[in-house]
Amino acid sequence: MRKRIALALLAAASGIAQTPPPPPVPALLANYKAVTSGRLRTPEDADWLMIRRTWNGWGYSPLDQITAANATRLQPAWVFSTGSNNGHESAPLVNNGVMFVSTPGNQVIALDAKNGTLLWRYRRRLPDDVVVMHPTSRGVALLGDKVFFASNDAVLVALDARTGKEVWSTKVGDNTHGYYTSLAPLVAGGKVMLGTSGGEYGIRGFIAAFDPETGKEQWRTYTIPAPGDPGSETWPKGDEWKTGGGSVWVTGNYDPELNLAYWGTGNGGPWMGDKRPGDNLYTSSTIAIDVATGAIRGHHQYHPNDSWDWDEVSPPLLIDFQRGGKTYKGMINAARDGYLWFLERTEGPIHFVEGKPFVTQNVFKSLDPKTGRPEIDPEHKPATGKTVSFCPSLSGGKNWPPAAFNPKTRMIYIPANDNLCSTSTGRDAEYNSGQPYMGATTSMSVVAGADHIGEVQAWNVDTGQRAWTHKYQMLNWGPMLTTGGGLVFSGGTTDRMFHAFDAATGKLIWEFPTNSGILGQPVSFSIDGKQYVAVESGWGIDSRGLQARLNVLFPGKYPEVPEGGAIWVFAVK
């Protein structure tokens, strides 16, 4: 001790600046519990270790302390202001009492999940000329003692979970050409996987896998095949494939038994399909990727030659279901095209089982009973120099906010928007790297006589029938959470409310006004035997744009929603 003091005095006397010691690591972080692959596969009930909690994408917590009987007593346990505006779309992850949240502004925050105390904050500065059409983050991923974050400038970052310091970073795509990242990485099969946004910039979509220890790229799989690759025959003979779109901006789901990850892909580029004749694989599809090699083992394309901007980036929920006395190793997707798709996953190929509209839809005349390929009504397919209307709107019957599945009720819960249609006029588009490449002018309309837009729908997965519907006059842009206590939680409405429904009946049990509209993905966790529900509030991005369009149609009826990001945590008092 005397030696250290003497050295410090000597340094001060000689004018040598002293570097202050790093602050002590809080006990909660010092005792951080490593996240193993085994814990990701079978998470403890108290934790929420990935954005949908489990690889199957269910958005289900088995915790049952909060029920329909006591949910009316839910009150804020704590609130934390993130310091950011715009759309807060991520899911708070909770590992043994530590919460990790990402926000707009390229920020990751670690908090004490019990009381909201800030543990550390990480911000990554973006270049002044960064290309980001949707400046948001849909979450982070955990493995070992690292937190993985996709920075908006198409850079994957690994952070030390205890300190928030950067461990490594690696470039995923060239942002100057329109590639940017906004999704939560998927950690599975010993890899960190992610895709990029940028379909509106004429990118060539891909999914890439990285080593979690070093950040070294393991494989890269393009969603638009090059000439000679399987699927390339569905593209014209020219260079259209180089700017074909097919971006991937929602986290995939994963089947550990098959070691396959299921990813959704976006629309083609430019928007008008007559500029790229053919089916245009693998746009507007679900693809099954071998996690070991990156090989595409199977696919299902929801609508060939997309011309409606119906990105099908939401991955299907991996749910086994019954039909006609047979149990299918299933996948269920409430798609942007307005159809609810029941599919079968195998060691590779994806098989069609059933499809039916869940909102107003006038584009598909019918589906092929064997393949599910839709017959398109040409009167409702946009084209260059042509103006057409179509339903659902380009925002879709369900946009990116994820559905949820409750294994107790056997119901899937869908955040839907009905009675919205679009009019599109196709025009020529010239490709310039890093610039919008769409080729359409669009407007919005509401079905005549409609009395509502937003819905929460519940469908029984074994009968394929709708069980209940809750209607909102306003939009619904709310990701879903369901719990073992028989509840469904979601926000998504422009009245700033966070809602709790009875999962069996759809009865609205409780609602609470937050500071802004809720676009975040709700989660539930437990500390010291007490159950909590957490969600980010913060309106913006596409929901704000759609709200503005509705307010033009109906002045004063759909006013602006206040912004301001916050994390809300609720418990029964």
Coordinates of C-alpha atoms in Angstrom, one line a residue:
M1 CA 0.0 0.0 0.0
R2 CA 2.8 2.4 1.0
K3 CA 4.6 1.5 -2.2
R4 CA 1.6 2.4 -4.4
I5 CA 1.1 5.7 -2.6
A6 CA 4.8 6.6 -3.0
L7 CA 4.7 5.8 -6.7
A8 CA 1.6 7.9 -7.1
L9 CA 3.3 10.8 -5.3
L10 CA 6.4 10.4 -7.4
A11 CA 4.4 10.4 -10.6
A12 CA 2.5 13.5 -9.6
A13 CA 5.7 15.3 -8.7
S14 CA 7.2 14.4 -12.1
G15 CA 4.0 15.6 -14.0
I16 CA 3.1 12.1 -15.3
A17 CA -0.7 11.8 -15.7
Q18 CA -2.3 9.0 -13.9
T19 CA -4.9 6.8 -15.7
P20 CA -7.9 6.4 -13.3
P21 CA -8.7 2.8 -12.5
P22 CA -11.7 1.3 -14.2
P23 CA -14.9 1.5 -12.2
P24 CA -15.7 -1.7 -10.3
V25 CA -18.0 -4.1 -12.0
P26 CA -21.4 -4.4 -10.3
A27 CA -21.9 -7.6 -8.4
L28 CA -24.8 -8.5 -10.7
L29 CA -22.4 -8.4 -13.7
A30 CA -19.4 -9.9 -11.8
N31 CA -21.5 -13.0 -11.2
Y32 CA -22.8 -13.0 -14.8
K33 CA -24.1 -16.4 -15.8
A34 CA -22.7 -17.6 -19.2
V35 CA -25.3 -18.3 -21.8
T36 CA -24.6 -21.8 -23.2
S37 CA -26.1 -23.5 -26.3
G38 CA -27.8 -25.8 -23.8
R39 CA -29.5 -22.9 -22.1
L40 CA -30.6 -21.4 -25.4
R41 CA -32.1 -24.8 -26.4
T42 CA -33.9 -25.2 -23.0
P43 CA -34.0 -21.8 -21.3
E44 CA -34.9 -21.5 -17.6
D45 CA -38.5 -20.3 -17.1
A46 CA -37.3 -17.2 -15.3
D47 CA -35.1 -16.0 -18.3
W48 CA -35.7 -14.6 -21.7
L49 CA -32.5 -15.3 -23.6
M50 CA -33.4 -14.5 -27.2
I51 CA -35.9 -12.2 -28.9
R52 CA -38.7 -14.7 -29.1
R53 CA -37.4 -16.7 -26.1
T54 CA -37.0 -20.0 -27.9
W55 CA -35.6 -21.0 -31.3
N56 CA -39.1 -22.0 -32.5
G57 CA -40.2 -18.3 -32.4
W58 CA -43.3 -18.9 -30.2
G59 CA -43.0 -15.7 -28.1
Y60 CA -44.2 -17.8 -25.2
S61 CA -43.3 -17.6 -21.5
P62 CA -44.3 -20.5 -19.3
L63 CA -44.5 -18.2 -16.3
D64 CA -48.0 -18.3 -14.8
Q65 CA -48.0 -16.0 -11.7
I66 CA -49.8 -13.3 -13.7
T67 CA -53.2 -14.5 -14.7
A68 CA -56.6 -13.2 -15.9
A69 CA -57.6 -13.1 -12.2
N70 CA -54.9 -10.6 -11.1
A71 CA -53.8 -8.9 -14.3
T72 CA -56.0 -5.9 -13.4
R73 CA -53.5 -5.2 -10.6
L74 CA -50.6 -4.8 -13.0
Q75 CA -48.7 -1.5 -12.4
P76 CA -45.3 -0.2 -13.5
A77 CA -42.5 -1.6 -11.4
W78 CA -40.0 0.8 -13.0
V79 CA -39.5 2.9 -16.2
F80 CA -36.2 3.7 -17.9
S81 CA -35.8 6.5 -20.5
T82 CA -33.6 5.3 -23.3
G83 CA -32.5 8.7 -24.5
S84 CA -33.6 7.9 -28.1
N85 CA -36.6 8.7 -30.2
N86 CA -38.0 6.9 -33.3
G87 CA -39.2 3.3 -33.4
H88 CA -38.2 1.1 -30.5
E89 CA -38.7 -2.4 -31.9
S90 CA -36.5 -4.7 -29.9
A91 CA -37.1 -7.3 -27.2
P92 CA -35.4 -6.8 -23.8
L93 CA -33.4 -10.0 -23.1
V94 CA -33.0 -11.1 -19.4
N95 CA -30.3 -13.4 -18.2
N96 CA -30.3 -14.1 -14.5
G97 CA -31.4 -10.6 -13.5
V98 CA -29.5 -8.7 -16.2
M99 CA -31.5 -7.0 -18.9
F100 CA -30.0 -6.1 -22.3
V101 CA -31.9 -3.8 -24.7
S102 CA -31.0 -2.2 -28.0
T103 CA -32.6 1.1 -29.3
P104 CA -32.5 3.4 -32.2
G105 CA -29.4 5.6 -32.2
N106 CA -27.2 2.5 -32.5
Q107 CA -27.3 1.9 -28.7
V108 CA -27.2 -1.2 -26.4
I109 CA -28.1 -0.8 -22.7
A110 CA -27.6 -3.2 -19.8
L111 CA -29.9 -2.8 -16.7
D112 CA -30.6 -4.4 -13.5
A113 CA -33.9 -6.1 -14.4
K114 CA -35.3 -5.8 -10.9
N115 CA -35.1 -2.1 -10.5
G116 CA -34.0 -0.5 -13.8
T117 CA -30.5 0.6 -12.5
L118 CA -28.2 1.4 -15.4
L119 CA -25.2 -1.0 -15.5
W120 CA -23.6 0.1 -18.8
R121 CA -24.4 1.8 -22.1
Y122 CA -22.8 1.3 -25.5
R123 CA -23.1 3.6 -28.5
R124 CA -21.5 3.1 -31.9
R125 CA -21.0 6.2 -33.9
L126 CA -22.3 6.0 -37.5
P127 CA -20.6 7.6 -40.5
D128 CA -22.1 11.0 -41.4
D129 CA -23.1 9.6 -44.8
V130 CA -24.6 6.3 -43.5
V131 CA -27.4 4.8 -45.7
V132 CA -30.3 3.7 -43.4
M133 CA -33.9 3.8 -44.5
H134 CA -35.2 2.3 -41.2
P135 CA -32.9 3.5 -38.4
T136 CA -34.0 1.0 -35.7
S137 CA -32.8 -2.1 -34.0
R138 CA -34.9 -5.3 -33.4
G139 CA -32.7 -6.7 -30.7
V140 CA -29.5 -8.3 -29.6
A141 CA -28.4 -11.9 -29.1
L142 CA -26.5 -13.7 -26.3
L143 CA -23.9 -16.4 -26.1
G144 CA -21.2 -17.1 -23.5
D145 CA -20.2 -13.8 -22.0
K146 CA -20.9 -11.8 -25.2
V147 CA -23.8 -9.6 -26.5
F148 CA -24.1 -9.5 -30.3
F149 CA -25.5 -6.4 -31.9
A150 CA -26.1 -5.5 -35.6
S151 CA -25.1 -1.9 -36.1
N152 CA -27.0 0.1 -38.7
D153 CA -23.9 0.5 -40.9
A154 CA -23.9 -3.3 -41.6
V155 CA -21.3 -4.1 -39.0
L156 CA -21.7 -7.0 -36.5
V157 CA -20.4 -6.1 -33.0
A158 CA -19.6 -8.4 -30.1
L159 CA -19.7 -6.8 -26.7
D160 CA -18.5 -8.0 -23.3
A161 CA -21.7 -8.7 -21.3
R162 CA -20.0 -7.6 -18.1
T163 CA -18.6 -4.2 -19.2
G164 CA -20.3 -3.3 -22.5
K165 CA -16.8 -2.9 -24.1
E166 CA -16.4 -4.0 -27.7
V167 CA -14.7 -7.3 -28.1
W168 CA -14.6 -7.5 -31.9
S169 CA -16.5 -6.1 -34.9
T170 CA -16.7 -7.3 -38.5
K171 CA -18.1 -5.7 -41.6
V172 CA -21.2 -7.6 -42.9
G173 CA -22.1 -5.6 -46.0
D174 CA -21.1 -2.4 -47.9
N175 CA -23.3 0.3 -46.6
T176 CA -22.4 2.7 -49.4
H177 CA -24.2 0.3 -51.7
G178 CA -27.4 0.3 -49.6
Y179 CA -26.7 -2.6 -47.2
Y180 CA -27.7 -1.9 -43.6
T181 CA -28.6 -4.0 -40.6
S182 CA -31.5 -3.7 -38.2
L183 CA -32.4 -7.2 -37.0
A184 CA -31.3 -9.2 -33.9
P185 CA -28.7 -11.8 -34.8
L186 CA -29.6 -15.5 -34.5
V187 CA -27.2 -17.6 -32.4
A188 CA -27.6 -21.3 -33.2
G189 CA -25.5 -24.2 -34.2
G190 CA -22.4 -22.6 -32.9
K191 CA -22.7 -19.6 -35.2
V192 CA -24.0 -16.0 -35.2
M193 CA -26.2 -15.4 -38.2
L194 CA -27.8 -12.4 -39.7
G195 CA -29.1 -10.8 -42.9
T196 CA -29.3 -7.2 -44.1
S197 CA -31.9 -4.7 -44.9
G198 CA -31.7 -2.7 -48.1
G199 CA -34.2 -4.2 -50.6
E200 CA -35.3 -0.7 -51.6
Y201 CA -31.7 0.1 -52.6
G202 CA -31.3 -2.7 -55.2
I203 CA -29.1 -4.9 -53.0
R204 CA -28.7 -8.6 -53.5
G205 CA -29.9 -10.2 -50.3
F206 CA -28.0 -12.6 -48.2
I207 CA -27.6 -14.4 -44.9
A208 CA -24.1 -14.8 -43.4
A209 CA -22.7 -16.7 -40.5
F210 CA -19.9 -15.7 -38.2
D211 CA -17.7 -17.4 -35.6
P212 CA -18.9 -16.1 -32.2
E213 CA -15.4 -16.0 -30.7
T214 CA -13.5 -14.2 -33.5
G215 CA -16.1 -12.7 -35.8
K216 CA -14.6 -14.5 -38.8
E217 CA -17.2 -15.2 -41.6
Q218 CA -18.1 -18.9 -41.9
W219 CA -20.4 -18.8 -44.9
R220 CA -22.5 -16.5 -46.9
T221 CA -25.7 -17.5 -48.8
Y222 CA -27.4 -15.2 -51.3
T223 CA -31.1 -15.1 -51.6
I224 CA -30.8 -14.2 -55.3
P225 CA -29.0 -16.9 -57.1
A226 CA -26.2 -16.1 -59.6
P227 CA -26.4 -17.5 -63.1
G228 CA -26.0 -21.3 -63.0
D229 CA -27.1 -21.6 -59.4
P230 CA -30.3 -23.4 -58.5
G231 CA -33.2 -20.9 -58.9
S232 CA -31.3 -18.7 -61.4
E233 CA -33.6 -20.0 -64.2
T234 CA -36.4 -18.0 -62.5
W235 CA -34.6 -14.7 -63.4
P236 CA -34.1 -13.0 -66.8
K237 CA -30.9 -13.7 -68.6
G238 CA -29.5 -10.2 -68.0
D239 CA -28.0 -8.6 -64.8
E240 CA -31.3 -8.2 -63.0
W241 CA -30.2 -10.7 -60.3
K242 CA -27.4 -8.3 -59.2
T243 CA -30.0 -5.8 -57.9
G244 CA -32.8 -8.3 -57.3
G245 CA -33.6 -7.5 -53.6
G246 CA -34.6 -10.4 -51.4
S247 CA -33.4 -8.6 -48.3
V248 CA -33.5 -10.3 -44.9
W249 CA -34.4 -8.0 -42.0
V250 CA -36.2 -10.2 -39.4
T251 CA -34.4 -12.8 -37.3
G252 CA -34.9 -16.4 -38.4
N253 CA -36.1 -19.4 -36.4
Y254 CA -34.2 -22.6 -35.9
D255 CA -34.9 -26.4 -35.6
P256 CA -32.0 -28.0 -33.7
E257 CA -33.0 -31.5 -34.6
L258 CA -32.7 -30.7 -38.3
N259 CA -30.0 -28.1 -37.8
L260 CA -31.9 -25.9 -40.2
A261 CA -32.6 -22.2 -39.8
Y262 CA -35.7 -20.7 -41.4
W263 CA -35.5 -17.2 -42.8
G264 CA -38.0 -14.9 -44.5
T265 CA -37.0 -12.9 -47.6
G266 CA -38.2 -9.5 -48.9
N267 CA -39.6 -8.2 -52.1
G268 CA -37.8 -8.1 -55.5
G269 CA -36.0 -5.0 -56.9
P270 CA -37.3 -2.9 -58.4
W271 CA -40.9 -3.2 -57.2
M272 CA -42.5 -3.8 -60.6
G273 CA -42.2 -7.5 -61.5
D274 CA -42.5 -6.8 -65.2
K275 CA -38.9 -5.4 -65.0
R276 CA -37.7 -8.9 -63.9
P277 CA -39.9 -11.5 -65.6
G278 CA -40.1 -14.9 -63.9
D279 CA -40.8 -16.2 -60.4
N280 CA -37.6 -14.5 -59.0
L281 CA -36.5 -17.0 -56.4
Y282 CA -35.9 -16.6 -53.5
T283 CA -37.8 -13.4 -53.1
S284 CA -40.9 -13.3 -50.9
S285 CA -40.1 -16.7 -49.6
T286 CA -39.2 -18.8 -46.5
I287 CA -35.9 -20.6 -47.1
A288 CA -34.4 -23.4 -45.0
I289 CA -30.7 -23.1 -44.6
D290 CA -28.3 -25.7 -43.4
V291 CA -26.6 -24.0 -40.5
A292 CA -23.4 -26.1 -40.8
T293 CA -22.8 -25.2 -44.5
G294 CA -25.1 -22.4 -45.5
A295 CA -26.7 -24.5 -48.2
I296 CA -30.4 -23.8 -49.1
R297 CA -32.2 -27.1 -48.4
G298 CA -35.8 -26.0 -49.1
H299 CA -38.0 -23.1 -49.8
H300 CA -41.6 -21.9 -50.1
Q301 CA -42.4 -18.9 -52.2
Y302 CA -45.6 -17.2 -51.1
H303 CA -46.2 -15.1 -54.3
P304 CA -43.9 -15.3 -57.3
N305 CA -42.7 -12.2 -59.1
D306 CA -43.7 -9.9 -56.2
S307 CA -45.0 -6.5 -57.4
W308 CA -46.8 -5.4 -54.2
D309 CA -43.9 -4.8 -51.9
W310 CA -45.1 -7.7 -49.8
D311 CA -41.8 -8.5 -48.0
E312 CA -42.3 -12.0 -46.4
V313 CA -39.4 -11.5 -44.0
S314 CA -41.2 -12.9 -40.9
P315 CA -40.1 -16.5 -40.4
P316 CA -42.8 -19.1 -39.8
L317 CA -43.4 -20.2 -36.2
L318 CA -42.2 -23.8 -35.8
I319 CA -45.4 -25.4 -34.6
D320 CA -46.4 -29.1 -35.0
F321 CA -50.1 -29.2 -35.8
Q322 CA -52.8 -31.7 -36.8
R323 CA -54.9 -32.0 -40.0
G324 CA -57.2 -34.9 -40.8
G325 CA -55.8 -37.1 -38.1
K326 CA -52.2 -36.5 -39.1
T327 CA -49.6 -34.6 -37.1
Y328 CA -47.4 -32.4 -39.3
K329 CA -44.0 -31.2 -38.3
G330 CA -45.3 -27.8 -39.1
M331 CA -44.6 -24.1 -39.7
I332 CA -47.2 -21.4 -39.6
N333 CA -46.9 -18.0 -41.1
A334 CA -49.3 -15.1 -41.1
A335 CA -47.9 -13.5 -44.2
R336 CA -47.8 -9.9 -45.4
D337 CA -49.8 -11.0 -48.5
G338 CA -52.8 -11.5 -46.2
Y339 CA -52.8 -15.3 -46.1
L340 CA -52.3 -17.6 -43.2
W341 CA -50.0 -20.4 -44.4
F342 CA -49.7 -23.9 -42.8
L343 CA -46.5 -25.6 -44.1
E344 CA -44.5 -28.8 -43.3
R345 CA -40.8 -28.8 -42.6
T346 CA -38.6 -31.8 -43.4
E347 CA -34.9 -32.5 -43.5
G348 CA -34.9 -30.2 -46.5
P349 CA -38.0 -29.4 -48.7
I350 CA -40.9 -27.3 -47.4
H351 CA -44.3 -28.7 -48.2
F352 CA -47.6 -26.8 -48.5
V353 CA -50.4 -28.0 -46.4
E354 CA -53.1 -25.2 -46.3
G355 CA -53.5 -21.5 -46.9
K356 CA -56.4 -19.1 -46.3
P357 CA -56.9 -15.4 -46.1
F358 CA -57.0 -13.8 -42.6
V359 CA -57.7 -10.2 -43.9
T360 CA -59.4 -8.7 -46.9
Q361 CA -57.5 -10.0 -50.0
N362 CA -58.3 -9.5 -53.7
V363 CA -55.1 -10.5 -55.4
F364 CA -55.2 -14.3 -55.2
K365 CA -58.0 -16.1 -57.1
S366 CA -57.1 -19.5 -55.6
L367 CA -54.2 -21.6 -54.4
D368 CA -52.9 -24.8 -56.0
P369 CA -53.9 -27.5 -53.6
K370 CA -50.6 -29.3 -53.9
T371 CA -48.0 -26.5 -54.1
G372 CA -49.9 -23.5 -52.6
R373 CA -48.9 -21.4 -55.7
P374 CA -51.4 -18.6 -56.0
E375 CA -53.3 -17.8 -59.2
I376 CA -52.9 -14.0 -59.5
D377 CA -55.7 -11.7 -60.7
P378 CA -53.9 -9.5 -63.3
E379 CA -56.4 -6.7 -62.5
H380 CA -54.7 -6.3 -59.1
K381 CA -51.1 -6.8 -60.1
P382 CA -49.1 -3.6 -60.4
A383 CA -47.0 -3.0 -63.6
T384 CA -44.9 -0.3 -65.2
G385 CA -47.2 2.4 -66.7
K386 CA -50.2 0.9 -65.0
T387 CA -52.3 2.0 -62.0
V388 CA -54.0 -0.8 -60.0
S389 CA -55.4 -1.2 -56.5
F390 CA -54.9 -4.2 -54.3
C391 CA -55.7 -5.5 -50.8
P392 CA -54.1 -5.9 -48.4
S393 CA -52.1 -2.7 -48.7
L394 CA -48.3 -2.7 -49.3
S395 CA -48.0 -2.7 -45.5
G396 CA -49.6 -6.2 -45.5
G397 CA -52.1 -8.1 -43.5
K398 CA -49.4 -8.4 -40.9
N399 CA -46.1 -6.6 -41.2
W400 CA -42.9 -7.5 -39.3
P401 CA -44.3 -7.6 -35.7
P402 CA -44.2 -11.2 -34.8
A403 CA -47.2 -13.5 -33.9
A404 CA -47.1 -15.7 -30.8
F405 CA -48.2 -19.3 -30.0
N406 CA -49.5 -20.7 -26.7
P407 CA -49.1 -24.5 -26.4
K408 CA -51.8 -24.6 -23.7
T409 CA -54.6 -23.0 -25.8
R410 CA -53.1 -24.3 -29.1
M411 CA -53.7 -20.9 -30.6
I412 CA -51.5 -18.6 -32.6
Y413 CA -52.0 -14.8 -31.9
I414 CA -51.7 -12.5 -34.9
P415 CA -51.3 -8.7 -34.9
A416 CA -53.3 -7.9 -38.1
N417 CA -54.4 -4.9 -40.1
D418 CA -57.6 -5.4 -42.1
N419 CA -59.5 -3.2 -44.5
L420 CA -56.4 -1.4 -45.8
C421 CA -55.7 -1.3 -49.5
S422 CA -53.1 0.4 -51.8
T423 CA -53.0 1.9 -55.2
S424 CA -49.8 1.6 -57.1
T425 CA -48.6 3.2 -60.3
G426 CA -45.5 1.6 -61.8
R427 CA -42.8 3.6 -63.4
D428 CA -39.2 3.1 -64.7
A429 CA -36.5 3.0 -62.1
E430 CA -32.8 3.6 -62.7
Y431 CA -30.3 1.9 -60.6
N432 CA -27.7 4.0 -58.8
S433 CA -25.7 2.4 -56.0
G434 CA -26.8 3.4 -52.6
Q435 CA -29.9 5.2 -53.9
P436 CA -33.6 4.2 -53.7
Y437 CA -34.5 1.7 -56.5
M438 CA -38.3 1.1 -56.3
G439 CA -40.2 2.4 -59.4
A440 CA -43.6 3.0 -57.9
T441 CA -45.9 5.8 -56.7
T442 CA -48.4 4.6 -54.1
S443 CA -51.3 5.7 -52.1
M444 CA -53.5 4.2 -49.3
S445 CA -57.2 3.6 -49.0
V446 CA -59.7 2.1 -46.6
V447 CA -62.3 -0.4 -47.7
A448 CA -65.7 1.4 -48.0
G449 CA -67.9 1.0 -44.9
A450 CA -65.1 -0.5 -42.8
D451 CA -65.5 0.1 -39.1
H452 CA -62.0 -0.8 -37.9
I453 CA -58.4 -1.4 -39.1
G454 CA -56.3 -3.1 -36.4
E455 CA -57.0 -6.6 -35.1
V456 CA -55.7 -9.2 -32.7
Q457 CA -56.6 -12.5 -34.1
A458 CA -56.5 -16.0 -32.4
W459 CA -56.5 -19.1 -34.6
N460 CA -56.6 -22.7 -33.5
V461 CA -53.6 -24.4 -35.2
D462 CA -55.2 -27.9 -35.2
T463 CA -58.5 -26.9 -36.8
G464 CA -57.2 -24.0 -38.9
Q465 CA -60.2 -21.9 -37.7
R466 CA -60.3 -18.5 -36.2
A467 CA -61.2 -18.6 -32.5
W468 CA -61.6 -14.9 -31.6
T469 CA -60.9 -11.4 -32.9
H470 CA -60.4 -8.1 -31.0
K471 CA -60.8 -5.1 -33.2
Y472 CA -59.3 -1.6 -33.0
Q473 CA -60.5 1.4 -35.0
M474 CA -56.8 2.4 -35.3
L475 CA -53.7 0.6 -36.6
N476 CA -52.2 -2.4 -34.9
W477 CA -48.4 -2.6 -35.1
G478 CA -47.8 -4.6 -31.9
P479 CA -45.6 -7.7 -31.5
M480 CA -47.3 -10.5 -29.4
L481 CA -46.4 -12.2 -26.1
T482 CA -48.4 -15.0 -24.6
T483 CA -47.8 -16.7 -21.2
G484 CA -48.5 -19.8 -19.2
G485 CA -50.9 -17.7 -17.1
G486 CA -53.3 -17.7 -20.0
L487 CA -52.7 -14.1 -21.2
V488 CA -51.7 -12.3 -24.4
F489 CA -49.8 -9.0 -24.2
S490 CA -49.3 -6.5 -27.0
G491 CA -49.1 -2.8 -27.8
G492 CA -49.1 -1.5 -31.3
T493 CA -52.0 1.0 -31.2
T494 CA -51.8 4.7 -31.6
D495 CA -53.5 5.4 -28.2
R496 CA -50.2 4.4 -26.5
M497 CA -51.8 1.5 -24.6
F498 CA -50.2 -1.7 -23.5
H499 CA -52.9 -4.5 -23.5
A500 CA -53.5 -7.8 -21.8
F501 CA -56.1 -10.2 -23.2
D502 CA -57.5 -13.5 -22.0
A503 CA -55.7 -16.0 -24.3
A504 CA -58.7 -18.3 -24.4
T505 CA -61.5 -15.8 -25.0
G506 CA -59.9 -12.6 -26.3
K507 CA -61.5 -10.5 -23.5
L508 CA -59.6 -7.3 -22.9
I509 CA -58.5 -7.6 -19.2
W510 CA -56.2 -4.7 -18.7
E511 CA -54.6 -1.8 -20.5
F512 CA -52.1 0.9 -19.5
P513 CA -51.1 4.2 -21.3
T514 CA -47.3 4.5 -21.9
N515 CA -45.4 7.6 -23.0
S516 CA -45.5 6.7 -26.7
G517 CA -46.8 4.0 -29.1
I518 CA -45.5 0.5 -28.5
L519 CA -43.6 -1.2 -31.3
G520 CA -41.4 -3.3 -29.0
Q521 CA -41.6 -7.1 -28.5
P522 CA -42.9 -7.8 -25.0
V523 CA -41.2 -10.3 -22.8
S524 CA -41.8 -11.9 -19.4
F525 CA -39.2 -12.9 -16.8
S526 CA -39.0 -13.7 -13.1
I527 CA -36.6 -12.5 -10.3
D528 CA -36.8 -13.8 -6.7
G529 CA -40.0 -15.6 -7.6
K530 CA -41.8 -12.5 -8.9
Q531 CA -43.0 -12.4 -12.5
Y532 CA -42.5 -9.2 -14.6
V533 CA -43.6 -8.2 -18.1
A534 CA -41.4 -5.8 -20.0
V535 CA -41.8 -3.8 -23.2
E536 CA -40.2 -0.9 -25.1
S537 CA -42.4 2.1 -25.9
G538 CA -41.4 4.4 -28.8
W539 CA -43.3 5.2 -32.0
G540 CA -41.7 5.7 -35.4
I541 CA -40.4 4.1 -38.6
D542 CA -43.1 2.6 -40.9
S543 CA -45.9 2.8 -38.3
R544 CA -45.5 6.6 -38.2
G545 CA -45.6 6.8 -42.0
L546 CA -48.7 4.8 -42.3
Q547 CA -50.4 6.8 -39.5
A548 CA -49.6 10.0 -41.4
R549 CA -51.1 8.5 -44.6
L550 CA -54.3 7.7 -42.7
N551 CA -54.4 11.2 -41.2
V552 CA -54.3 12.7 -44.8
L553 CA -57.3 10.5 -45.7
F554 CA -59.2 11.3 -42.5
P555 CA -57.9 14.7 -41.2
G556 CA -57.8 14.8 -37.4
K557 CA -58.9 11.2 -36.9
Y558 CA -55.4 9.7 -36.8
P559 CA -53.2 12.5 -35.2
E560 CA -49.4 12.2 -34.7
V561 CA -48.3 9.9 -31.9
P562 CA -45.8 11.3 -29.4
E563 CA -42.3 9.9 -29.6
G564 CA -39.8 9.2 -26.9
G565 CA -38.2 5.8 -26.0
A566 CA -38.7 4.1 -22.7
I567 CA -38.5 0.6 -21.2
W568 CA -41.6 -0.2 -19.1
V569 CA -41.6 -3.1 -16.6
F570 CA -44.8 -4.2 -15.0
A571 CA -45.7 -6.4 -12.1
V572 CA -48.8 -7.2 -10.0
K573 CA -49.1 -5.0 -6.9

